[in-house]
Amino acid sequence: MKMIKMTSRILIMMILLVTAITAQDTRRSADFRGAVQGRVLDNATGNEIGYANVVVHNLPDSSLVDGAMSDENGFFYIPNIPAGRYYVSAKFIGFYEVLSSEFRLTPQNATVTLEDIRLKRAAIQMSEVEVVGDRPVIEFKADKRVINADQFAASLSGTAVEILENVPSIDVDVEGTVTLRGSSNFIVMIDGHPSIFEGSDALDQIPATLIQTIEIITNPSARYDPDGTTGIINIVTKKQKITGVSGQLSVNAGNGDKYGANAALSMRYDKFTWNNSLSWNDFQSGGQRTTDKTTTINDTAFSVLGDGRGEMHRKTYSYRTSLDWRPTDKFLISAQFNIGHYERSRTSNQMFEEYPVYSIYRSLDDNTRAGDYWGTGLEFTKKFDKESHDLSGSVSYRSRIGSEFNETTRRDENESITDRTKNTEDSNDSDWRLKLDYKNMASETRGFEAGIQSRISMDEEGTGTYGWDTTASQYVYYPQYSHQNDYEHVIHSLYAIYKRELGPFQWQWGARGEYTYRNMHLNTQDTTYLIDRWDVFPSLHVSLPLSENNQVMASYTRRIDRPRNWYLEPYATQRDAYSVFQGNPGLEPEYINAWEASWQLSKKKNYIAADIYHRTTENKVERVQSVIDKETLLFTFANVGKDYSTGAELSLNVIPYSFWNIFLSGNLYRYRVEGSFNGRSFDNSSNNWGVKFNNTFFVGTDTRIQFDTNYHGPSVTSQSEREGFWIASAAVKYDIGKKWTAALQVRDVFGTGRHEFTTTGPNFINATAFERESPIAILSLTYRFNNYKNGKNRPENGEGMNGDEDDLFLF
């Protein structure tokens, strides 16, 4: 209760602060400032002209008022212009200067959108050379990599997972599990806000057509939550920048019952912007699964061979909306709301043979997770008169109600039920988050950031276990295996960052302190497990520009990965006829120390980037297996020791011809784990590597053809070995006029996406393989109106997570 009272006081203080700032800024609004925006185009081709020089002139004396450069998509925005009459001039190398028509700025007409300014080519031109104006696949920033989603044909179908298949540092296996530098423990954010879901489940909820960019942050600063082993994946959704109403509608369909649709609508006016998106996805896939398990009891080997089919069905729909209000040009209030439903089911139908006493049986497994979620939030940002001096705050609430159903049926060769189990789980999770951030660049060479945050989570979970009574042909409830749990998790954080420039050398040092209070109450056993502690997470980032397009950087961060609730529950739960799961309430969180150094060299859209990194994990958590009897394995989690990852990445983007873009990346790292469990050494190591090769061909200005191939080398954990595999995909994308786009994508063209791994332990070896149906073909069609484009019309600085790149005031 003390935590909740403290949080309530913080919320009241934030509301009073927002009210005071709003009142202050409203008084200042009498000093009117307007804005003008528009696009610069090539009159001959209609293509956008990036980096054109745009100047606002006074009428009638033509004196210069202000100016800006158009961004890479031809869009320009010039704010802070007093009331009056003006015109705009635009020019670019190789083109004649063009003047716009006259316009007037008044409090009633504060933002003027000009008609497209079309520049005519100068007399000297090379008509036989066609330049295609596309952004690079990946842009390297000081603290992150920015993936331009519209450069992938996958951006017109599927989800964020399909785009990430071709991104450095990311691996996606045949079942859609995403790993970042070998780990699935990363944080997913949407427009800078933590997702309700985790890892691959979160990325599966986001339609690719609604994504503008994806930001990969492997070493986040102290400003961000320290959770996650390998960093943050932030999804930046599309938002229209032109005043008025605009939107898009996309539909897609594929073989094997794969369907999807989504729509986006944006309404933008002088002081208000309303963004909406609606999505629906129904995706089915299947494949062949084999199992070869051997256990040894008292020097006798028992073998089980399985062969059959597995099916996966994913269904989601969601609605997201946000409303931005700008009472003045230095203050913004934003409200967000999202609601949705998710459902994911897996079924398996396998025939098994047992040895040494031969018998045959069939196993039917059915697992379904489903639920509803919603979230809402309120934010404000106040920019002061000095550049890079602002105050921001937010409060958000998220809720998820879900259920899980798991059933395993075992039948003999006469199809009679010999064994059947059923497990159910119901959960009700809620989460509050409050934060306040302050930034002040005191001078051009030094600055300071600080902030405070509270996270409060309340979770309720109930499980039920049932066994089959073959005599009565009905389920019997097992109360001894059924439980009720309550979780309270509170984290209070305080961080500070100091930035400094010494000539060309830039560095920033930060530290984040976190107080954690976790109360896990097992109602069935009337037992409580309590955590009450402080942690400190330092970070250091340095950079040195060697020239305008040549830069080296280095960073260090300390992070934490906290065990999920179900990792901790100490109950033995029969998951199926052959496996039992039991959590471990004594699990300690993982602590990660990560070092990274990077070098980037670019020339126009050609670039090369190299990274070397080293990561150590203390209290390494592994999913471990052990033998219960000749058929049954026990699955649990344990802190097995320490692991180390040391590697290098190389990315290369080359445009050998105007119609051909080559993107090549490779990752090589040494993985080593040291530790023990139940008195047995878990030491293991492997050399891991992967290569991604992306070719994009431009046919005229309307057609794009892509061919991608990815190889994932073999890897190990403390108990498992995974075989290498490769996947090739192809796609063609065609623009039909200015409003329609069609695309055909074929994934796993050659059917090589086979996933094999072998787990070994005391007295057992378990080898499994899954081969997905292939190829997968998806056809998509997208309609846009009023220039709602794939990630275009964004401001020059982008729309990133960092406050100094936030474009909320570039309207």
Tab-separated table of N, CA, C and O in Angstrom, residues 484-490 516-533 565 567-571 582-588:
chain	number	residue	atom	x	y	z
A	484	GLN	N	-3.306	-21.408	-7.225
A	484	GLN	CA	-3.640	-19.998	-7.376
A	484	GLN	C	-2.472	-19.175	-6.866
A	484	GLN	O	-1.961	-19.425	-5.769
A	485	ASN	N	-2.056	-18.174	-7.666
A	485	ASN	CA	-0.897	-17.360	-7.304
A	485	ASN	C	-1.209	-15.882	-7.481
A	485	ASN	O	-1.956	-15.504	-8.400
A	486	ASP	N	-0.616	-15.054	-6.616
A	486	ASP	CA	-0.694	-13.598	-6.747
A	486	ASP	C	0.730	-13.039	-6.794
A	486	ASP	O	1.596	-13.463	-6.021
A	487	TYR	N	0.937	-12.067	-7.692
A	487	TYR	CA	2.250	-11.455	-7.845
A	487	TYR	C	2.115	-9.937	-7.731
A	487	TYR	O	1.227	-9.341	-8.343
A	488	GLU	N	2.993	-9.341	-6.972
A	488	GLU	CA	3.121	-7.883	-6.922
A	488	GLU	C	4.581	-7.546	-7.221
A	488	GLU	O	5.490	-8.057	-6.574
A	489	HIS	N	4.773	-6.705	-8.228
A	489	HIS	CA	6.134	-6.376	-8.653
A	489	HIS	C	6.233	-4.860	-8.812
A	489	HIS	O	5.526	-4.271	-9.637
A	490	VAL	N	7.098	-4.230	-8.025
A	490	VAL	CA	7.263	-2.780	-8.043
A	490	VAL	C	8.735	-2.456	-8.300
A	490	VAL	O	9.618	-3.015	-7.650
A	516	THR	N	13.860	-2.738	-6.362
A	516	THR	CA	12.927	-3.789	-6.759
A	516	THR	C	12.270	-4.399	-5.528
A	516	THR	O	12.960	-4.806	-4.580
A	517	TYR	N	10.944	-4.450	-5.586
A	517	TYR	CA	10.167	-5.131	-4.555
A	517	TYR	C	9.247	-6.118	-5.262
A	517	TYR	O	8.399	-5.722	-6.080
A	518	ARG	N	9.443	-7.419	-4.988
A	518	ARG	CA	8.590	-8.429	-5.595
A	518	ARG	C	8.052	-9.363	-4.527
A	518	ARG	O	8.814	-9.897	-3.714
A	519	ASN	N	6.732	-9.545	-4.539
A	519	ASN	CA	6.056	-10.421	-3.592
A	519	ASN	C	5.294	-11.480	-4.384
A	519	ASN	O	4.311	-11.168	-5.054
A	520	MET	N	5.763	-12.718	-4.339
A	520	MET	CA	5.082	-13.830	-4.998
A	520	MET	C	4.406	-14.671	-3.917
A	520	MET	O	5.078	-15.339	-3.118
A	521	HIS	N	3.076	-14.627	-3.895
A	521	HIS	CA	2.325	-15.358	-2.882
A	521	HIS	C	1.649	-16.554	-3.538
A	521	HIS	O	0.812	-16.400	-4.445
A	522	LEU	N	1.995	-17.761	-3.089
A	522	LEU	CA	1.401	-18.995	-3.584
A	522	LEU	C	0.235	-19.338	-2.662
A	522	LEU	O	0.423	-19.874	-1.559
A	523	ASN	N	-0.974	-18.983	-3.112
A	523	ASN	CA	-2.143	-19.119	-2.248
A	523	ASN	C	-2.403	-20.563	-1.845
A	523	ASN	O	-2.818	-20.843	-0.710
A	524	THR	N	-2.175	-21.509	-2.755
A	524	THR	CA	-2.457	-22.908	-2.467
A	524	THR	C	-1.604	-23.411	-1.320
A	524	THR	O	-2.062	-24.169	-0.459
A	525	GLN	N	-0.340	-22.998	-1.277
A	525	GLN	CA	0.566	-23.430	-0.208
A	525	GLN	C	0.680	-22.410	0.919
A	525	GLN	O	1.345	-22.672	1.916
A	526	ASP	N	0.015	-21.246	0.742
A	526	ASP	CA	0.126	-20.148	1.697
A	526	ASP	C	1.600	-19.831	1.979
A	526	ASP	O	2.045	-19.719	3.125
A	527	THR	N	2.353	-19.689	0.883
A	527	THR	CA	3.791	-19.422	0.966
A	527	THR	C	4.106	-18.155	0.210
A	527	THR	O	3.523	-17.892	-0.847
A	528	THR	N	5.044	-17.351	0.732
A	528	THR	CA	5.435	-16.102	0.100
A	528	THR	C	6.937	-16.102	-0.178
A	528	THR	O	7.735	-16.493	0.683
A	529	TYR	N	7.293	-15.670	-1.390
A	529	TYR	CA	8.693	-15.470	-1.763
A	529	TYR	C	8.877	-13.977	-2.016
A	529	TYR	O	8.179	-13.392	-2.853
A	530	LEU	N	9.822	-13.375	-1.310
A	530	LEU	CA	9.968	-11.918	-1.323
A	530	LEU	C	11.346	-11.513	-1.824
A	530	LEU	O	12.351	-12.132	-1.481
A	531	ILE	N	11.383	-10.449	-2.666
A	531	ILE	CA	12.637	-9.824	-3.087
A	531	ILE	C	12.552	-8.339	-2.732
A	531	ILE	O	11.549	-7.672	-3.026
A	532	ASP	N	13.593	-7.810	-2.111
A	532	ASP	CA	13.633	-6.409	-1.682
A	532	ASP	C	15.088	-5.956	-1.806
A	532	ASP	O	15.904	-6.219	-0.926
A	533	ARG	N	15.456	-5.244	-2.906
A	533	ARG	CA	16.869	-4.935	-3.124
A	533	ARG	C	17.042	-3.726	-4.042
A	533	ARG	O	16.119	-3.306	-4.739
A	565	ASN	N	7.276	-14.937	-14.296
A	565	ASN	CA	6.538	-15.523	-13.173
A	565	ASN	C	6.527	-17.048	-13.226
A	565	ASN	O	6.761	-17.726	-12.223
A	567	TYR	N	8.530	-19.072	-14.486
A	567	TYR	CA	9.824	-19.698	-14.208
A	567	TYR	C	9.965	-20.041	-12.717
A	567	TYR	O	10.775	-20.901	-12.359
A	568	LEU	N	9.219	-19.356	-11.850
A	568	LEU	CA	9.442	-19.411	-10.413
A	568	LEU	C	8.488	-20.352	-9.680
A	568	LEU	O	8.755	-20.721	-8.534
A	569	GLU	N	7.388	-20.730	-10.301
A	569	GLU	CA	6.356	-21.504	-9.602
A	569	GLU	C	6.859	-22.912	-9.306
A	569	GLU	O	7.190	-23.660	-10.225
A	570	PRO	N	6.903	-23.301	-8.021
A	570	PRO	CA	7.578	-24.551	-7.641
A	570	PRO	C	6.707	-25.796	-7.769
A	570	PRO	O	6.972	-26.804	-7.111
A	571	TYR	N	5.666	-25.752	-8.608
A	571	TYR	CA	4.767	-26.887	-8.719
A	571	TYR	C	5.205	-27.819	-9.839
A	571	TYR	O	5.700	-27.379	-10.872
A	582	GLN	N	8.371	-27.958	-13.821
A	582	GLN	CA	8.380	-27.449	-12.458
A	582	GLN	C	9.270	-26.215	-12.395
A	582	GLN	O	10.420	-26.240	-12.842
A	583	GLY	N	8.725	-25.107	-11.877
A	583	GLY	CA	9.491	-23.881	-11.763
A	583	GLY	C	10.471	-23.925	-10.602
A	583	GLY	O	10.531	-24.889	-9.828
A	584	ASN	N	11.241	-22.850	-10.483
A	584	ASN	CA	12.299	-22.779	-9.473
A	584	ASN	C	12.225	-21.430	-8.771
A	584	ASN	O	12.687	-20.423	-9.316
A	585	PRO	N	11.628	-21.360	-7.561
A	585	PRO	CA	11.482	-20.062	-6.880
A	585	PRO	C	12.802	-19.469	-6.419
A	585	PRO	O	12.855	-18.291	-6.062
A	586	GLY	N	13.872	-20.267	-6.434
A	586	GLY	CA	15.169	-19.757	-6.022
A	586	GLY	C	15.967	-19.135	-7.144
A	586	GLY	O	17.129	-18.762	-6.934
A	587	LEU	N	15.372	-18.963	-8.344
A	587	LEU	CA	16.103	-18.368	-9.470
A	587	LEU	C	16.539	-16.948	-9.159
A	587	LEU	O	15.756	-16.123	-8.681
A	588	GLU	N	17.785	-16.656	-9.478
A	588	GLU	CA	18.316	-15.298	-9.379
A	588	GLU	C	18.255	-14.644	-10.762
A	588	GLU	O	18.344	-15.329	-11.781
